[in-house]
Short mmCIF file of C-alpha atoms and ligand atoms in Angstrom, two decimals:
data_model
loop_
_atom_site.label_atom_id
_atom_site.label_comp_id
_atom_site.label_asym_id
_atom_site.label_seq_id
_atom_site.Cartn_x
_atom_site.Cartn_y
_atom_site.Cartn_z
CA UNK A 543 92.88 70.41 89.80
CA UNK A 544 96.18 72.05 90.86
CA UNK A 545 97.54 71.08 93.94
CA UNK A 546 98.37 74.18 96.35
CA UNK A 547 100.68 74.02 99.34
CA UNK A 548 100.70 77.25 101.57
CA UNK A 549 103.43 78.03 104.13
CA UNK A 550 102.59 79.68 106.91
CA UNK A 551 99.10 78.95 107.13
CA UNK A 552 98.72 80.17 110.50
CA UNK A 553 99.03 84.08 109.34
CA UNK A 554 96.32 86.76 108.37
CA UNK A 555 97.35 86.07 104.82
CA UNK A 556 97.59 82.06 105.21
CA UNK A 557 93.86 82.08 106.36
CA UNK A 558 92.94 84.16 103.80
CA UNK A 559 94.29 82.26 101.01
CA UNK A 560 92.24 78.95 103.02
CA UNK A 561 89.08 81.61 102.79
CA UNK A 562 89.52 82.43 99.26
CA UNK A 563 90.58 78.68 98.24
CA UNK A 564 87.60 77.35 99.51
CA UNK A 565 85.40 78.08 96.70
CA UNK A 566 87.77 77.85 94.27
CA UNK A 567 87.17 75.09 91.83
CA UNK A 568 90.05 74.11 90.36
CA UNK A 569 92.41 74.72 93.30
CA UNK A 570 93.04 71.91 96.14
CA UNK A 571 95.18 72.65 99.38
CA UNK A 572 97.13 69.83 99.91
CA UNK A 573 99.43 70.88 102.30
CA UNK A 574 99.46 73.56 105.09
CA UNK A 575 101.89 74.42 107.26
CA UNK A 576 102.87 75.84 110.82
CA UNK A 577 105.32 75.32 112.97
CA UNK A 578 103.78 75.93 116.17
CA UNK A 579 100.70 74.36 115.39
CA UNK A 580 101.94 71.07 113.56
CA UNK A 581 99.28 68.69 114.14
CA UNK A 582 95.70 70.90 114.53
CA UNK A 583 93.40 70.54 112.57
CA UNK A 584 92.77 73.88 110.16
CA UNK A 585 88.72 73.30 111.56
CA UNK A 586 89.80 73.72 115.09
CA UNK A 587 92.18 76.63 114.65
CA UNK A 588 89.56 78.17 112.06
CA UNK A 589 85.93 77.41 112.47
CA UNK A 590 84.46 79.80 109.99
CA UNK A 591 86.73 77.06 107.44
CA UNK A 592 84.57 74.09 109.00
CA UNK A 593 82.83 71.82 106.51
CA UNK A 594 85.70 73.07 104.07
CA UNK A 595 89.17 71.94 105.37
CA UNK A 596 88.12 69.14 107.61
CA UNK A 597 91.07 66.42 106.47
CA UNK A 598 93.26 68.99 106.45
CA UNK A 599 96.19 69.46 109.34
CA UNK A 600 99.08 72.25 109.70
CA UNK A 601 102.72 70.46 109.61
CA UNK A 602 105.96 71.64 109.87
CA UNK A 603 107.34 73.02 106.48
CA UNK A 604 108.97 70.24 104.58
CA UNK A 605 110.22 70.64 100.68
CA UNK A 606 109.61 67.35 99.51
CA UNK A 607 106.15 67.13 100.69
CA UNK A 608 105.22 70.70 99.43
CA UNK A 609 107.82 69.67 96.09
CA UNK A 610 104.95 67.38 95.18
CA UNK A 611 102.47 70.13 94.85
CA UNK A 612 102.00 72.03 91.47
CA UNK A 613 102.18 75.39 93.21
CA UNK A 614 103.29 76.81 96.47
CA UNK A 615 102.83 80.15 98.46
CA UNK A 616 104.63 81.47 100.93
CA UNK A 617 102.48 83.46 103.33
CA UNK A 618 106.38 83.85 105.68
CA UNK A 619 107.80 86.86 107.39
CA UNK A 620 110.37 87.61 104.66
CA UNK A 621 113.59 85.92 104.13
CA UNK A 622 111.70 82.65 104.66
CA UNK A 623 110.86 82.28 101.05
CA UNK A 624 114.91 83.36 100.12
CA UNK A 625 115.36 79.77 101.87
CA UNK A 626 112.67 77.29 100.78
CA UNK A 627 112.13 78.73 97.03
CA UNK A 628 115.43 77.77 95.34
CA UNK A 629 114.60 73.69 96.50
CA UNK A 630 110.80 73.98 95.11
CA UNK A 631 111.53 75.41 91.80
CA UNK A 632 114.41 73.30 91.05
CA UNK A 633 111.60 70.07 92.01
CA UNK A 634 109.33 71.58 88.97
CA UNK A 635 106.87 73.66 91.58
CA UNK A 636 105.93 77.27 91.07
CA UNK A 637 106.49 79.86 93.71
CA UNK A 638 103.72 82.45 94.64
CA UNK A 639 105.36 84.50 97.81
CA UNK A 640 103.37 87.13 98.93
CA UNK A 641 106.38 88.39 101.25
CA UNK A 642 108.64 91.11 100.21
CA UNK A 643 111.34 88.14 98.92
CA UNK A 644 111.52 88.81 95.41
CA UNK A 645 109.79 92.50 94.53
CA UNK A 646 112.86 94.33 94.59
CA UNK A 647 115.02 93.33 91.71
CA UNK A 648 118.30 95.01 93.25
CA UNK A 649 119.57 92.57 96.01
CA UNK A 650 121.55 95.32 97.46
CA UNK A 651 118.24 98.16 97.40
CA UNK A 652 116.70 94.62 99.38
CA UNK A 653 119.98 93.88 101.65
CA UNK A 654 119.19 97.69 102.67
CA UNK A 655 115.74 98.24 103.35
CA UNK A 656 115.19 94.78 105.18
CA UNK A 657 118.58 95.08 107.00
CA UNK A 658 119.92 91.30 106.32
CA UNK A 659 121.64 89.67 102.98
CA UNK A 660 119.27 88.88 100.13
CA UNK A 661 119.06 85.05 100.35
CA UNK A 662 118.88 83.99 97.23
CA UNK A 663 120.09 86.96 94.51
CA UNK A 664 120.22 84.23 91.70
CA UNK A 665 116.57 83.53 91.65
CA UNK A 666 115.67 87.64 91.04
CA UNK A 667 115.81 87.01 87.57
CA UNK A 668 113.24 84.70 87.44
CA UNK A 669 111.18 86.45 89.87
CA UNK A 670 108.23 88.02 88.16
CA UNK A 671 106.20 91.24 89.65
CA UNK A 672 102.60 89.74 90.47
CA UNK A 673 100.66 92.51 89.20
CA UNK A 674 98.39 91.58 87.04
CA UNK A 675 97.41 95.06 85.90
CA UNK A 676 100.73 95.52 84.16
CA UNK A 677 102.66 92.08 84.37
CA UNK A 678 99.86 89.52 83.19
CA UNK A 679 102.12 88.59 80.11
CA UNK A 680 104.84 87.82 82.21
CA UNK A 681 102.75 86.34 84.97
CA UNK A 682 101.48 83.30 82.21
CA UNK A 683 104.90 82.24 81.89
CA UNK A 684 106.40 82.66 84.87
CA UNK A 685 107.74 80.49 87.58
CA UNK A 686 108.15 82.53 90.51
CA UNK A 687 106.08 85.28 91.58
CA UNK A 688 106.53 87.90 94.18
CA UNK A 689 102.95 89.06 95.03
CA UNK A 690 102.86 93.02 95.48
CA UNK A 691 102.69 94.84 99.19
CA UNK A 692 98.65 96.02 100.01
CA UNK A 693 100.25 99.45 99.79
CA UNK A 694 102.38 99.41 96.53
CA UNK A 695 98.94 97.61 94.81
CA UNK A 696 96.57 100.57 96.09
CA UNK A 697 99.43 103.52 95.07
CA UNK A 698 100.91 102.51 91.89
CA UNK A 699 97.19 101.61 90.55
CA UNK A 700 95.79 105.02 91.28
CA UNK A 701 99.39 106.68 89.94
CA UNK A 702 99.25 104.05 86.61
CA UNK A 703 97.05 106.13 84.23
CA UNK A 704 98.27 109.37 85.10
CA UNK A 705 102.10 108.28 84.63
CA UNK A 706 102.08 105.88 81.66
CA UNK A 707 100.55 108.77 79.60
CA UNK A 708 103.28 111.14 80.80
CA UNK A 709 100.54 113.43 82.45
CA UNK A 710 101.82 113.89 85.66
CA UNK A 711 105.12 115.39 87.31
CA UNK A 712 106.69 112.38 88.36
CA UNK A 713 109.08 114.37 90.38
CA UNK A 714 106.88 115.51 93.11
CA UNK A 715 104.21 112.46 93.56
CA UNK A 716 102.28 112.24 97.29
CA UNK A 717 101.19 109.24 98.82
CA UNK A 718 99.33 110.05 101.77
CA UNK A 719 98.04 106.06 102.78
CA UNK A 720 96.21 104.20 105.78
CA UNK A 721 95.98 101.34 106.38
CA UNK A 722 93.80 98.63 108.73
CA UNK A 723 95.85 97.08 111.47
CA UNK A 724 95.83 93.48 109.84
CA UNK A 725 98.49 94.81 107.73
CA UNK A 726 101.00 94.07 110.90
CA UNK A 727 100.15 90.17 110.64
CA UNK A 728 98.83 88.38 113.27
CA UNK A 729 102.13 88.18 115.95
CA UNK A 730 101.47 89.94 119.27
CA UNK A 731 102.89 93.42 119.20
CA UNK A 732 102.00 96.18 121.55
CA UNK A 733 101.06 98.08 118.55
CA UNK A 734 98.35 96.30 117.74
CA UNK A 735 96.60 95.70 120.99
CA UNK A 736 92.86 96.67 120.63
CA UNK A 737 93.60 99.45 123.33
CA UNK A 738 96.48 101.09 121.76
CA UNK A 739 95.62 101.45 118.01
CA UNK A 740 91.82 101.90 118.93
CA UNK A 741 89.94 105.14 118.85
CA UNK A 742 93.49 106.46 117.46
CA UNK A 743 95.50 107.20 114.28
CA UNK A 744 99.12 107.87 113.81
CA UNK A 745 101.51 107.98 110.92
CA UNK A 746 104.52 106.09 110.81
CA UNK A 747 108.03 105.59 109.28
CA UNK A 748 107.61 109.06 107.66
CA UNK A 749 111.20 109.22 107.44
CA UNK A 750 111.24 106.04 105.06
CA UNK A 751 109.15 102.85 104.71
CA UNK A 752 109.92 99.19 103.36
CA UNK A 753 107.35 99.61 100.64
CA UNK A 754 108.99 102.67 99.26
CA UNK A 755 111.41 101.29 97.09
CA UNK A 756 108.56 98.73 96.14
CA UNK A 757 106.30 102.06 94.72
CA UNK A 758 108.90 103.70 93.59
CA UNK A 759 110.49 100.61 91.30
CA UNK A 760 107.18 100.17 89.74
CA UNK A 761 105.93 104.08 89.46
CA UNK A 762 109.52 104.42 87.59
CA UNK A 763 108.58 101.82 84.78
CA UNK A 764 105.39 103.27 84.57
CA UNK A 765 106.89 107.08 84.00
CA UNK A 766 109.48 106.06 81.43
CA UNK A 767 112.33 107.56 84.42
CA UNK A 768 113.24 109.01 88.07
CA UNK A 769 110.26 109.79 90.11
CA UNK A 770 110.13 111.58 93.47
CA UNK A 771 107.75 109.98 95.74
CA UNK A 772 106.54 111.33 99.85
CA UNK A 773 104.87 108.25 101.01
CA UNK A 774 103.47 108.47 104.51
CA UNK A 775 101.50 105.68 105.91
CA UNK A 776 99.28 105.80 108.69
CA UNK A 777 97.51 103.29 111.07
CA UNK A 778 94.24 103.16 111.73
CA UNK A 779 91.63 101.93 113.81
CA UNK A 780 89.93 98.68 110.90
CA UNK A 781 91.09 95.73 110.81
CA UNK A 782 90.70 95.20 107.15
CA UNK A 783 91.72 98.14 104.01
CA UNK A 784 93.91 100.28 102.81
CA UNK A 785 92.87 103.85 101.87
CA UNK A 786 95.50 105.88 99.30
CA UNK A 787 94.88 109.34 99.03
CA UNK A 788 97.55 110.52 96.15
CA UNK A 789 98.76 113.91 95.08
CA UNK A 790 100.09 114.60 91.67
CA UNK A 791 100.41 118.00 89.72
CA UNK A 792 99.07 118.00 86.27
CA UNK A 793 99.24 121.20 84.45
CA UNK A 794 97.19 120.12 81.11
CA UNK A 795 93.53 121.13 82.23
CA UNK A 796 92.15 119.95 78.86
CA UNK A 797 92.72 116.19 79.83
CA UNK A 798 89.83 113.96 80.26
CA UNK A 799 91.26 112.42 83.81
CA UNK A 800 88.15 110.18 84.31
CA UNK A 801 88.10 108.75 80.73
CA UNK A 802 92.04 108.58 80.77
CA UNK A 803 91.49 106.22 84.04
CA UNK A 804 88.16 104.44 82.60
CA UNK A 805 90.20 103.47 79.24
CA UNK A 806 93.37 102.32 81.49
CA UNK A 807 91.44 99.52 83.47
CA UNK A 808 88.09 98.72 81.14
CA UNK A 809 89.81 95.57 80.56
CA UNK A 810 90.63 94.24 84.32
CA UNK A 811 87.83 92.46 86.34
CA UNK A 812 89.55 93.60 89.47
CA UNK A 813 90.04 97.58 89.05
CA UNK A 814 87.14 99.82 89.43
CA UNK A 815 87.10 103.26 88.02
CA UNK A 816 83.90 104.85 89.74
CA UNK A 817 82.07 107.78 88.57
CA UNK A 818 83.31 111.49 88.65
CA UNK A 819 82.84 112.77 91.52
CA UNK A 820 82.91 109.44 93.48
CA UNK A 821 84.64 108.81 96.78
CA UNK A 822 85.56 105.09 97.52
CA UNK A 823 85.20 103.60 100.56
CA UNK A 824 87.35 100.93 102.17
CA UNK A 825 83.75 99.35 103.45
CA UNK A 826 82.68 98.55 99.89
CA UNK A 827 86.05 96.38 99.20
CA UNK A 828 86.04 94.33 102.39
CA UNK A 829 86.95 90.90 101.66
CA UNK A 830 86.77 91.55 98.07
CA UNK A 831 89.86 91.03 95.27
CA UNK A 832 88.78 94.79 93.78
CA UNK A 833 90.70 98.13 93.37
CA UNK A 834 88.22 100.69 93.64
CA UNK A 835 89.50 104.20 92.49
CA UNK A 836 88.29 107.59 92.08
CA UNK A 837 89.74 110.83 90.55
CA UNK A 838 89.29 114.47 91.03
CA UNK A 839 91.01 117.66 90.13
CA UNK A 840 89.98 120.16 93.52
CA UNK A 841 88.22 123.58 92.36
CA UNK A 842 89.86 122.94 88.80
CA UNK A 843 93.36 123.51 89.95
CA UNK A 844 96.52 121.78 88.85
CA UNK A 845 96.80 119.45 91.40
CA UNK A 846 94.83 115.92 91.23
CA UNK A 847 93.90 114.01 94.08
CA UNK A 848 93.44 110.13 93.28
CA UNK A 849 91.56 107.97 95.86
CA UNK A 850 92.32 104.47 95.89
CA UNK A 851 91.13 101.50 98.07
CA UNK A 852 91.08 97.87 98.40
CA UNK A 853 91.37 95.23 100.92
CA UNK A 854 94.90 94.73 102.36
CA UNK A 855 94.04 91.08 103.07
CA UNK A 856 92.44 90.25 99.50
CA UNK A 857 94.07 93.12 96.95
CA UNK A 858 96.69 93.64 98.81
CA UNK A 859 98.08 90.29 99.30
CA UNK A 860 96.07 86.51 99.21
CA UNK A 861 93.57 87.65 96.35
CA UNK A 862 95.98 88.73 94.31
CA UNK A 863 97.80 85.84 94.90
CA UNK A 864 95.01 83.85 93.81
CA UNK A 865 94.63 86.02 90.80
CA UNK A 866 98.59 85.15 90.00
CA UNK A 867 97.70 81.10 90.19
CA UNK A 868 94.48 81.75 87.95
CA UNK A 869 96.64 83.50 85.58
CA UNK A 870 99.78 81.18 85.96
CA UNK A 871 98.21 78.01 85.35
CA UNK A 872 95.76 79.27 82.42
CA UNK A 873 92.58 79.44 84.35
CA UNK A 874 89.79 82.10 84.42
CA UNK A 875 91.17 85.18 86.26
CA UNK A 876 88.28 85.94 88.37
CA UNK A 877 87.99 81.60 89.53
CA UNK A 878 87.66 82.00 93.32
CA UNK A 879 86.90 85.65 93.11
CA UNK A 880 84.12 86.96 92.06
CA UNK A 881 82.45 87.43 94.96
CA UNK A 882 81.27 91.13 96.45
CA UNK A 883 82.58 93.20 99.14
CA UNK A 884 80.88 92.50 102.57
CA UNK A 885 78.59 96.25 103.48
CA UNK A 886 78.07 97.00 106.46
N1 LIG B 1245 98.97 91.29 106.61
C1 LIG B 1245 98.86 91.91 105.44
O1 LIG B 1245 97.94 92.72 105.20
C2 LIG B 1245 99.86 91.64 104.35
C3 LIG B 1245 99.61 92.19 103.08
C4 LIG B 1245 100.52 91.95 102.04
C5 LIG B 1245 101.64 91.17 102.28
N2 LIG B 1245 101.87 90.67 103.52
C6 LIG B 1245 103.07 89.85 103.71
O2 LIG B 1245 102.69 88.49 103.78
C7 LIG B 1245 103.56 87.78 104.67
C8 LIG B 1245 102.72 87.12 105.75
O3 LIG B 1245 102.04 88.14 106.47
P1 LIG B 1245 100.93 87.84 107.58
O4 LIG B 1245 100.35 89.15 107.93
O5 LIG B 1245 100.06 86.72 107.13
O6 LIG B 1245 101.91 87.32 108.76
P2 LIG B 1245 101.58 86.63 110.12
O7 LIG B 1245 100.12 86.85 110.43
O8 LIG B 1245 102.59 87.11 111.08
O9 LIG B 1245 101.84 85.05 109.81
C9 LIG B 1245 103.11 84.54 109.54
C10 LIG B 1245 103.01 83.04 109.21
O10 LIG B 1245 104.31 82.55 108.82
C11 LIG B 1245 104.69 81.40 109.59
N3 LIG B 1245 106.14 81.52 109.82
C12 LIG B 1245 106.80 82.46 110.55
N4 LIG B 1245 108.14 82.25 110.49
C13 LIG B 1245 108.32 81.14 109.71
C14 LIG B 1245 109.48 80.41 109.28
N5 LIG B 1245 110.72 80.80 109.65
N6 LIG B 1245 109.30 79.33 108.51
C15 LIG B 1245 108.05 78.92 108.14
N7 LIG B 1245 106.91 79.57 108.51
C16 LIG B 1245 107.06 80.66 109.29
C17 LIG B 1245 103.84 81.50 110.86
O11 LIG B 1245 103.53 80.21 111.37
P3 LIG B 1245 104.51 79.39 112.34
O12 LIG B 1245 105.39 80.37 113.03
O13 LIG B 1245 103.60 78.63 113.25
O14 LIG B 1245 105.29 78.47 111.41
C18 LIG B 1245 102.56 82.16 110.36
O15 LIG B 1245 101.66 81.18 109.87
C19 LIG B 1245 104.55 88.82 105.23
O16 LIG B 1245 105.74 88.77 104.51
C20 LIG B 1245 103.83 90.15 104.99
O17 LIG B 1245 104.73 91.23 104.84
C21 LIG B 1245 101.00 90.86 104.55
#
């Protein structure tokens, strides 16, 4: 059994990991922990975890209890996990952090985008990029992992096939993404208030967003060099998914785009190529740890449009982190996992 500790199990993500954890079977939570709700049981804050959880109580954060655990994750605002990691790993515990902590490997690109210091530079080398889908070598080894942002996952595995065989014009790449309002976390913000991002849908940060340097880090490996990425995301009225809709020019007609993508991810239990002509719903990956992409080239033309969705909850942040532990400590990848997406 590996012994899990989660901080910040309060969160969207926190209770997600609890969800997903629960029918895990070689995963135990051992320790939980909120600040504001030290003391309650995880049954009374969460009764769809009854008959699951019901020993279990949040605490406040505390290294040498969670330094007895085999594995930690840190489901944290960021700069939370800059603090707390350093004192775990040097006690022999692996870091999973599903914040933004450690996905940016230039401190100063980090100090930037999140407007504060990085915390702890000297761990970035150790910091491995939790996606599987290009990183599972490095994943079985590592120590600590940053778990990718729900919209880096969606965009750079739609972009993946068409820029690792040097198909694409990686100068002029569109990401044109939405995303369910869950993605905010679970803090009261105006926002999100059922009456203001109801019935409604708005883009925003057009002029640059956090996760940009996130895509763009990992859309560069993939290319070989520069790209030039337009990300815009949007917010829309779900609670749960994120919806990618990406642009890319690619001039060779006589490429096979749907075998290209089927050959790319026949081997992954978690990415779904559907067939030509398909068009993915966020519906059909509600609650579920899959990537479920399509691709089409409009009226023949030069320009393909890839359609990419998962869950921003389970993909996009506490399945995947799952999917880093099963990985991590040698387990099946799909332990905890396998289950389908909840329709309607
Ligand atoms: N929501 C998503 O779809 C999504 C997707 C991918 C990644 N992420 C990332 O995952 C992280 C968590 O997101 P979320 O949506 O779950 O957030 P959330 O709903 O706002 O929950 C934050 C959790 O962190 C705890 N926390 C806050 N400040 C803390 C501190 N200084 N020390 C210890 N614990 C602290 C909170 O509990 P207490 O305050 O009671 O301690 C709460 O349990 C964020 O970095 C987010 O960017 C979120």
């Amino acid at each position: 059994m590996v012994k899990v500790g989660i901080v910040g199990g309060t969160g969207y993500t926190g209770v997600e990991l609890l969800r997903l954890l629960a029918s895990h079977p070689q995963a135990e939570v051992a320790v939980i922990t909120s600040r504001s709700e030290a003391g309650t049981s995880v049954a009374d804050m969460y009764p769809n975890l009854r008959g699951h959880y019901d020993n279990l109580c949040f605490s406040v954060p505390d290294t040498k209890t969670l330094g007895a655990c085999d594995v930690v994750f840190f489901a944290t605002p960021h700069g939370v996990a800059h603090s707390l990691a350093g004192e775990l790993l040097a006690a022999g515990t692996k870091v999973i952090d599903l914040s933004a902590d450690f996905r940016l490997q230039d401190a100063e690109e980090w100090a930037k985008w999140y407007g504060q210091p990085h915390g702890a530079p000297e761990l970035l080398k150790d910091a491995v990029y939790g996606l599987p889908e290009v990183n599972r070598e490095q994943i079985r080894n590592a120590r600590l992992i940053a778990v990718p942002g729900c919209y880096p996952t969606a965009t750079q595995l739609g972009f993946l096939p068409l820029l690792e065989a040097g198909l694409a014009d990686a100068s002029r790449l569109i990401a044109d993404c939405k995303s369910g309002v869950s993605g905010a976390g679970r803090g009261a913000a105006v926002g999100s208030l059922f009456c203001e991002a109801g019935e409604s849908m708005k883009a925003y940060s057009v002029k640059g967003h956090r996760h940009l340097p996130e895509i763009t880090q990992g859309l560069r490996r993939a290319a070989g060099g520069d790209v030039g990425l337009t990300f815009v995301p949007h917010l829309t009225p779900m609670i749960r998914g994120i919806h990618s809709t990406l642009y890319a020019t690619v001039v060779d007609k006589a490429v096979d785009l749907q075998a290209l993508f089927e050959k790319r991810y026949a081997d992954e239990p978690f990415v779904d190529v559907m067939p030509a002509g398909s068009h993915p719903e966020t519906r059909s990956v509600r609650g579920a740890n899959v990537c479920r992409i399509a691709v089409h080239r409009p009226q023949g033309g030069d320009l393909v449009v890839v359609l990419s969705v998962i869950d921003n909850l389970v993909k996009g942040a506490s399945g995947q982190a799952v999917q880093n532990l099963n990985i991590l400590f040698g387990l099946d990848e799909r332990l905890g996992l396998s289950h389908a997406g909840m329709l309607p």
